[in-house]
Amino acid sequence: MNVAPKREGFVDGRPTPKVIDAEPLPQSEAKPSRAMPPPEVEPSPAEQPPMWQDEWPLKVKLINKPIHNNKGEKITELVLREPRAGDINRYGNPVRINQDGDVVWDERKMTYMIAALSDILAPFIEDMHPRDWNTVAMKLRNFFLPDPRAW
């Protein structure tokens, strides 16, 4: 018996049904058509308010470990006044933008800046828990960056 080999891509030997001109199916009357809402466009950085519009004095809770203030009392909240250009002149700018566009801070300058703004001696600030220190540094970080609206 001579059997023809199956050709690849065919499932069986049945002929393909022919398509006859058919009427379109009726559309359901239950769904009315809706217009697309306009796309939301985010404002450019120049149009946005600055990210550092915090209320001054800035209050940051020390969640992980209390520290001592200048009077020897344990405190669980750091109260920071608003920085001024003179603070940058005295202690240096604690935040920079490097060549890659990353925001980096100088830990020593930031520690002295936190001490000056909170009116607590630097050795007591150095006693802070690292997470509390980073929380304060992050709250202050954007304040020392240039305002994008000026570009």
Short mmCIF file of N, CA, C and O in Angstrom, two decimals, residues 40-143:
data_model
loop_
_atom_site.label_atom_id
_atom_site.label_comp_id
_atom_site.label_asym_id
_atom_site.label_seq_id
_atom_site.Cartn_x
_atom_site.Cartn_y
_atom_site.Cartn_z
N GLU A 40 -3.69 62.73 31.19
CA GLU A 40 -3.17 63.58 32.27
C GLU A 40 -1.72 63.90 31.97
O GLU A 40 -0.91 63.01 31.76
N VAL A 41 -1.41 65.17 31.95
CA VAL A 41 -0.06 65.61 31.66
C VAL A 41 0.56 66.13 32.95
O VAL A 41 0.00 67.00 33.61
N GLU A 42 1.69 65.54 33.33
CA GLU A 42 2.37 65.97 34.54
C GLU A 42 3.04 67.32 34.30
O GLU A 42 3.60 67.54 33.23
N PRO A 43 2.99 68.20 35.27
CA PRO A 43 3.67 69.49 35.08
C PRO A 43 5.18 69.30 35.08
O PRO A 43 5.71 68.37 35.68
N SER A 44 5.85 70.18 34.36
CA SER A 44 7.31 70.11 34.32
C SER A 44 7.87 70.51 35.68
O SER A 44 7.19 71.14 36.48
N PRO A 45 9.13 70.16 35.97
CA PRO A 45 9.72 70.55 37.25
C PRO A 45 9.66 72.06 37.50
O PRO A 45 9.56 72.51 38.63
N ALA A 46 9.71 72.84 36.43
CA ALA A 46 9.66 74.29 36.60
C ALA A 46 8.29 74.75 37.08
O ALA A 46 8.16 75.80 37.70
N GLU A 47 7.24 73.98 36.77
CA GLU A 47 5.89 74.36 37.17
C GLU A 47 5.51 73.82 38.55
O GLU A 47 4.51 74.25 39.11
N GLN A 48 6.27 72.88 39.06
CA GLN A 48 5.94 72.27 40.34
C GLN A 48 6.47 73.13 41.48
O GLN A 48 7.51 73.78 41.36
N PRO A 49 5.76 73.13 42.62
CA PRO A 49 6.29 73.86 43.77
C PRO A 49 7.54 73.14 44.28
O PRO A 49 7.71 71.94 44.07
N PRO A 50 8.43 73.84 44.94
CA PRO A 50 9.65 73.19 45.44
C PRO A 50 9.32 72.06 46.41
O PRO A 50 8.34 72.13 47.14
N MET A 51 10.16 71.01 46.39
CA MET A 51 9.92 69.83 47.22
C MET A 51 10.20 70.10 48.68
O MET A 51 9.86 69.31 49.53
N TRP A 52 10.84 71.21 49.02
CA TRP A 52 11.27 71.44 50.39
C TRP A 52 10.37 72.46 51.09
O TRP A 52 10.80 73.14 51.99
N GLN A 53 9.14 72.57 50.68
CA GLN A 53 8.25 73.53 51.31
C GLN A 53 7.71 72.98 52.62
O GLN A 53 6.52 72.83 52.81
N ASP A 54 8.59 72.68 53.53
CA ASP A 54 8.19 72.20 54.84
C ASP A 54 7.93 73.39 55.75
O ASP A 54 8.42 74.48 55.51
N GLU A 55 7.17 73.14 56.77
CA GLU A 55 6.94 74.16 57.79
C GLU A 55 8.20 74.29 58.64
O GLU A 55 8.77 73.30 59.05
N TRP A 56 8.61 75.49 58.87
CA TRP A 56 9.76 75.73 59.72
C TRP A 56 9.26 76.28 61.04
O TRP A 56 8.36 77.09 61.04
N PRO A 57 9.78 75.87 62.14
CA PRO A 57 10.87 74.91 62.31
C PRO A 57 10.42 73.50 61.93
O PRO A 57 9.28 73.11 62.15
N LEU A 58 11.36 72.76 61.35
CA LEU A 58 11.12 71.39 60.93
C LEU A 58 11.28 70.46 62.13
O LEU A 58 12.30 70.53 62.81
N LYS A 59 10.28 69.62 62.37
CA LYS A 59 10.34 68.70 63.51
C LYS A 59 10.45 67.27 62.99
O LYS A 59 9.65 66.85 62.16
N VAL A 60 11.47 66.56 63.47
CA VAL A 60 11.71 65.17 63.04
C VAL A 60 11.77 64.30 64.29
O VAL A 60 12.57 64.54 65.19
N LYS A 61 10.91 63.29 64.32
CA LYS A 61 10.90 62.36 65.46
C LYS A 61 12.09 61.42 65.37
O LYS A 61 12.40 60.90 64.31
N LEU A 62 12.73 61.20 66.50
CA LEU A 62 13.83 60.23 66.58
C LEU A 62 13.21 58.92 67.03
O LEU A 62 12.97 58.68 68.21
N ILE A 63 12.92 58.05 66.10
CA ILE A 63 12.15 56.83 66.35
C ILE A 63 13.00 55.74 66.98
O ILE A 63 12.54 55.00 67.86
N ASN A 64 14.23 55.62 66.56
CA ASN A 64 15.05 54.47 66.96
C ASN A 64 15.78 54.63 68.28
O ASN A 64 15.97 53.66 69.00
N LYS A 65 16.23 55.85 68.60
CA LYS A 65 16.99 56.05 69.83
C LYS A 65 16.97 57.53 70.20
O LYS A 65 17.28 58.38 69.36
N PRO A 66 16.61 57.85 71.43
CA PRO A 66 16.67 59.26 71.84
C PRO A 66 18.12 59.70 71.99
O PRO A 66 19.02 58.88 72.15
N ILE A 67 18.35 61.01 71.92
CA ILE A 67 19.69 61.56 72.14
C ILE A 67 19.61 62.60 73.25
O ILE A 67 18.51 62.98 73.67
N HIS A 68 20.76 63.05 73.71
CA HIS A 68 20.81 64.10 74.72
C HIS A 68 20.89 65.46 74.04
O HIS A 68 21.53 65.59 73.00
N ASN A 69 20.28 66.44 74.66
CA ASN A 69 20.46 67.80 74.19
C ASN A 69 21.59 68.46 74.99
O ASN A 69 22.25 67.78 75.79
N ASN A 70 21.81 69.74 74.80
CA ASN A 70 22.91 70.43 75.47
C ASN A 70 22.74 70.51 76.99
O ASN A 70 23.69 70.75 77.70
N LYS A 71 21.50 70.32 77.47
CA LYS A 71 21.24 70.37 78.91
C LYS A 71 21.32 69.00 79.56
O LYS A 71 21.06 68.86 80.75
N GLY A 72 21.62 67.96 78.77
CA GLY A 72 21.72 66.60 79.30
C GLY A 72 20.38 65.87 79.34
O GLY A 72 20.31 64.75 79.82
N GLU A 73 19.32 66.48 78.81
CA GLU A 73 18.00 65.85 78.79
C GLU A 73 17.89 64.95 77.57
O GLU A 73 18.42 65.28 76.50
N LYS A 74 17.18 63.82 77.71
CA LYS A 74 16.95 62.95 76.56
C LYS A 74 15.80 63.54 75.74
O LYS A 74 14.77 63.92 76.30
N ILE A 75 16.00 63.61 74.44
CA ILE A 75 14.96 64.13 73.56
C ILE A 75 14.62 63.08 72.50
O ILE A 75 15.47 62.28 72.10
N THR A 76 13.36 63.08 72.08
CA THR A 76 12.91 62.13 71.05
C THR A 76 12.46 62.85 69.79
O THR A 76 11.91 62.23 68.89
N GLU A 77 12.71 64.15 69.73
CA GLU A 77 12.34 64.93 68.56
C GLU A 77 13.38 66.02 68.34
O GLU A 77 13.81 66.68 69.28
N LEU A 78 13.80 66.15 67.09
CA LEU A 78 14.77 67.17 66.73
C LEU A 78 14.01 68.32 66.08
O LEU A 78 13.21 68.10 65.16
N VAL A 79 14.25 69.52 66.54
CA VAL A 79 13.59 70.71 65.98
C VAL A 79 14.67 71.52 65.26
O VAL A 79 15.66 71.95 65.86
N LEU A 80 14.48 71.70 63.94
CA LEU A 80 15.49 72.36 63.10
C LEU A 80 14.94 73.69 62.59
O LEU A 80 13.81 73.74 62.10
N ARG A 81 15.75 74.73 62.67
CA ARG A 81 15.36 76.01 62.08
C ARG A 81 15.68 75.98 60.59
O ARG A 81 16.39 75.11 60.10
N GLU A 82 15.17 76.96 59.88
CA GLU A 82 15.41 77.03 58.44
C GLU A 82 16.86 77.41 58.16
O GLU A 82 17.39 78.34 58.77
N PRO A 83 17.54 76.68 57.27
CA PRO A 83 18.94 77.02 56.94
C PRO A 83 19.04 78.36 56.23
O PRO A 83 18.11 78.81 55.57
N ARG A 84 20.20 78.98 56.36
CA ARG A 84 20.48 80.24 55.69
C ARG A 84 21.80 80.10 54.93
O ARG A 84 22.57 79.17 55.15
N ALA A 85 22.07 81.04 54.06
CA ALA A 85 23.31 80.99 53.28
C ALA A 85 24.53 81.03 54.19
O ALA A 85 25.56 80.42 53.88
N GLY A 86 24.44 81.73 55.31
CA GLY A 86 25.56 81.79 56.25
C GLY A 86 25.92 80.42 56.81
O GLY A 86 27.08 80.14 57.09
N ASP A 87 24.91 79.55 56.97
CA ASP A 87 25.19 78.18 57.44
C ASP A 87 26.03 77.43 56.41
O ASP A 87 26.96 76.70 56.76
N ILE A 88 25.71 77.62 55.13
CA ILE A 88 26.50 76.97 54.07
C ILE A 88 27.91 77.55 54.06
O ILE A 88 28.88 76.82 53.89
N ASN A 89 28.03 78.85 54.29
CA ASN A 89 29.34 79.49 54.32
C ASN A 89 30.19 78.95 55.47
O ASN A 89 31.39 78.73 55.32
N ARG A 90 29.57 78.73 56.64
CA ARG A 90 30.31 78.25 57.81
C ARG A 90 30.62 76.75 57.75
O ARG A 90 31.72 76.33 58.07
N TYR A 91 29.65 75.93 57.37
CA TYR A 91 29.80 74.47 57.47
C TYR A 91 29.96 73.79 56.11
O TYR A 91 30.28 72.61 56.06
N GLY A 92 29.75 74.50 55.03
CA GLY A 92 29.84 73.92 53.69
C GLY A 92 28.49 73.38 53.24
O GLY A 92 27.61 73.11 54.06
N ASN A 93 28.32 73.25 51.94
CA ASN A 93 27.07 72.71 51.40
C ASN A 93 27.11 71.19 51.56
O ASN A 93 27.96 70.53 50.96
N PRO A 94 26.21 70.61 52.35
CA PRO A 94 26.29 69.18 52.61
C PRO A 94 25.78 68.30 51.47
O PRO A 94 25.95 67.10 51.51
N VAL A 95 25.18 68.90 50.45
CA VAL A 95 24.58 68.11 49.36
C VAL A 95 25.12 68.60 48.02
O VAL A 95 25.19 69.79 47.77
N ARG A 96 25.51 67.65 47.18
CA ARG A 96 26.04 67.96 45.84
C ARG A 96 25.39 67.05 44.82
O ARG A 96 24.90 65.98 45.16
N ILE A 97 25.46 67.46 43.55
CA ILE A 97 25.06 66.61 42.43
C ILE A 97 26.34 66.25 41.70
O ILE A 97 27.07 67.14 41.26
N ASN A 98 26.62 64.93 41.57
CA ASN A 98 27.87 64.53 40.92
C ASN A 98 27.72 64.53 39.40
O ASN A 98 26.67 64.87 38.86
N GLN A 99 28.76 64.10 38.69
CA GLN A 99 28.77 64.12 37.22
C GLN A 99 27.71 63.21 36.62
O GLN A 99 27.23 63.45 35.51
N ASP A 100 27.32 62.16 37.34
CA ASP A 100 26.30 61.23 36.84
C ASP A 100 24.89 61.72 37.11
O ASP A 100 23.92 61.05 36.76
N GLY A 101 24.76 62.84 37.80
CA GLY A 101 23.44 63.37 38.14
C GLY A 101 22.89 62.81 39.44
O GLY A 101 21.72 63.05 39.77
N ASP A 102 23.70 62.07 40.17
CA ASP A 102 23.26 61.52 41.46
C ASP A 102 23.42 62.56 42.55
O ASP A 102 24.39 63.32 42.56
N VAL A 103 22.46 62.56 43.47
CA VAL A 103 22.54 63.47 44.61
C VAL A 103 23.32 62.75 45.71
O VAL A 103 22.96 61.65 46.12
N VAL A 104 24.40 63.36 46.15
CA VAL A 104 25.24 62.78 47.21
C VAL A 104 25.43 63.82 48.29
O VAL A 104 25.38 65.02 48.03
N TRP A 105 25.61 63.35 49.51
CA TRP A 105 25.87 64.31 50.59
C TRP A 105 27.15 63.96 51.31
O TRP A 105 27.58 62.82 51.35
N ASP A 106 27.72 64.99 51.86
CA ASP A 106 28.94 64.87 52.65
C ASP A 106 28.48 64.68 54.09
O ASP A 106 27.88 65.58 54.69
N GLU A 107 28.75 63.51 54.66
CA GLU A 107 28.23 63.16 55.98
C GLU A 107 28.71 64.11 57.07
O GLU A 107 27.95 64.50 57.95
N ARG A 108 29.98 64.48 57.02
CA ARG A 108 30.53 65.36 58.06
C ARG A 108 29.86 66.74 58.00
O ARG A 108 29.43 67.28 59.01
N LYS A 109 29.74 67.29 56.78
CA LYS A 109 29.09 68.59 56.65
C LYS A 109 27.63 68.51 57.07
O LYS A 109 27.10 69.44 57.70
N MET A 110 26.96 67.40 56.73
CA MET A 110 25.55 67.25 57.11
C MET A 110 25.41 67.16 58.63
O MET A 110 24.48 67.73 59.20
N THR A 111 26.32 66.46 59.29
CA THR A 111 26.27 66.36 60.75
C THR A 111 26.42 67.74 61.38
O THR A 111 25.67 68.10 62.30
N TYR A 112 27.39 68.53 60.89
CA TYR A 112 27.57 69.88 61.43
C TYR A 112 26.38 70.78 61.10
O TYR A 112 26.01 71.65 61.90
N MET A 113 25.78 70.58 59.94
CA MET A 113 24.61 71.37 59.57
C MET A 113 23.43 71.04 60.48
O MET A 113 22.72 71.93 60.96
N ILE A 114 23.21 69.74 60.73
CA ILE A 114 22.13 69.32 61.64
C ILE A 114 22.37 69.90 63.03
O ILE A 114 21.44 70.39 63.68
N ALA A 115 23.62 69.87 63.49
CA ALA A 115 23.95 70.42 64.80
C ALA A 115 23.65 71.92 64.85
O ALA A 115 23.06 72.42 65.82
N ALA A 116 24.03 72.65 63.80
CA ALA A 116 23.80 74.10 63.79
C ALA A 116 22.31 74.42 63.73
O ALA A 116 21.84 75.32 64.43
N LEU A 117 21.56 73.68 62.91
CA LEU A 117 20.13 73.98 62.73
C LEU A 117 19.30 73.56 63.93
O LEU A 117 18.24 74.14 64.19
N SER A 118 19.76 72.56 64.68
CA SER A 118 19.01 72.10 65.85
C SER A 118 19.50 72.74 67.14
O SER A 118 18.88 72.58 68.18
N ASP A 119 20.63 73.43 67.08
CA ASP A 119 21.28 74.04 68.25
C ASP A 119 21.63 72.98 69.30
O ASP A 119 21.49 73.19 70.49
N ILE A 120 22.07 71.82 68.80
CA ILE A 120 22.56 70.74 69.66
C ILE A 120 24.00 70.46 69.24
O ILE A 120 24.30 70.41 68.05
N LEU A 121 24.87 70.27 70.19
CA LEU A 121 26.29 70.07 69.89
C LEU A 121 26.51 68.84 69.00
O LEU A 121 25.80 67.84 69.11
N ALA A 122 27.51 68.95 68.12
CA ALA A 122 27.80 67.89 67.16
C ALA A 122 28.06 66.52 67.80
O ALA A 122 27.60 65.51 67.25
N PRO A 123 28.74 66.41 68.95
CA PRO A 123 28.93 65.08 69.54
C PRO A 123 27.61 64.38 69.89
O PRO A 123 27.50 63.17 69.80
N PHE A 124 26.59 65.16 70.26
CA PHE A 124 25.29 64.56 70.54
C PHE A 124 24.59 64.11 69.25
O PHE A 124 23.90 63.11 69.22
N ILE A 125 24.80 64.87 68.18
CA ILE A 125 24.24 64.48 66.87
C ILE A 125 24.93 63.20 66.39
O ILE A 125 24.30 62.32 65.82
N GLU A 126 26.22 63.08 66.67
CA GLU A 126 26.96 61.87 66.28
C GLU A 126 26.49 60.64 67.05
O GLU A 126 26.73 59.52 66.63
N ASP A 127 25.81 60.85 68.16
CA ASP A 127 25.24 59.74 68.95
C ASP A 127 23.93 59.22 68.38
O ASP A 127 23.40 58.23 68.86
N MET A 128 23.39 59.89 67.37
CA MET A 128 22.10 59.49 66.80
C MET A 128 22.17 58.09 66.19
O MET A 128 23.22 57.67 65.70
N HIS A 129 21.04 57.42 66.20
CA HIS A 129 20.92 56.14 65.50
C HIS A 129 21.07 56.44 64.00
O HIS A 129 20.58 57.47 63.52
N PRO A 130 21.74 55.58 63.23
CA PRO A 130 21.94 55.85 61.80
C PRO A 130 20.65 56.09 61.02
O PRO A 130 20.61 56.94 60.14
N ARG A 131 19.60 55.36 61.36
CA ARG A 131 18.34 55.58 60.63
C ARG A 131 17.74 56.94 60.95
O ARG A 131 17.20 57.61 60.07
N ASP A 132 17.84 57.36 62.19
CA ASP A 132 17.35 58.69 62.55
C ASP A 132 18.17 59.77 61.86
O ASP A 132 17.63 60.75 61.35
N TRP A 133 19.49 59.59 61.83
CA TRP A 133 20.36 60.56 61.16
C TRP A 133 19.99 60.67 59.69
O TRP A 133 19.88 61.77 59.14
N ASN A 134 19.80 59.50 59.03
CA ASN A 134 19.45 59.51 57.61
C ASN A 134 18.08 60.14 57.37
O ASN A 134 17.87 60.78 56.34
N THR A 135 17.16 59.95 58.30
CA THR A 135 15.84 60.58 58.16
C THR A 135 15.98 62.09 58.17
O THR A 135 15.40 62.78 57.33
N VAL A 136 16.75 62.62 59.11
CA VAL A 136 16.96 64.06 59.18
C VAL A 136 17.68 64.55 57.93
O VAL A 136 17.31 65.57 57.33
N ALA A 137 18.71 63.82 57.50
CA ALA A 137 19.48 64.20 56.32
C ALA A 137 18.59 64.22 55.07
O ALA A 137 18.69 65.13 54.24
N MET A 138 17.71 63.24 54.94
CA MET A 138 16.81 63.19 53.79
C MET A 138 15.82 64.35 53.81
O MET A 138 15.46 64.89 52.77
N LYS A 139 15.36 64.73 55.00
CA LYS A 139 14.44 65.87 55.11
C LYS A 139 15.13 67.16 54.69
O LYS A 139 14.51 68.05 54.12
N LEU A 140 16.43 67.29 54.97
CA LEU A 140 17.17 68.50 54.65
C LEU A 140 17.77 68.48 53.24
O LEU A 140 18.10 69.53 52.69
N ARG A 141 17.91 67.33 52.67
CA ARG A 141 18.63 67.14 51.41
C ARG A 141 18.17 68.09 50.31
O ARG A 141 18.98 68.80 49.71
N ASN A 142 16.88 68.13 50.01
CA ASN A 142 16.40 68.94 48.89
C ASN A 142 16.56 70.43 49.12
O ASN A 142 16.58 71.21 48.17
N PHE A 143 16.67 70.82 50.37
CA PHE A 143 16.81 72.24 50.67
C PHE A 143 18.14 72.79 50.18
O PHE A 143 18.25 73.98 49.89
#
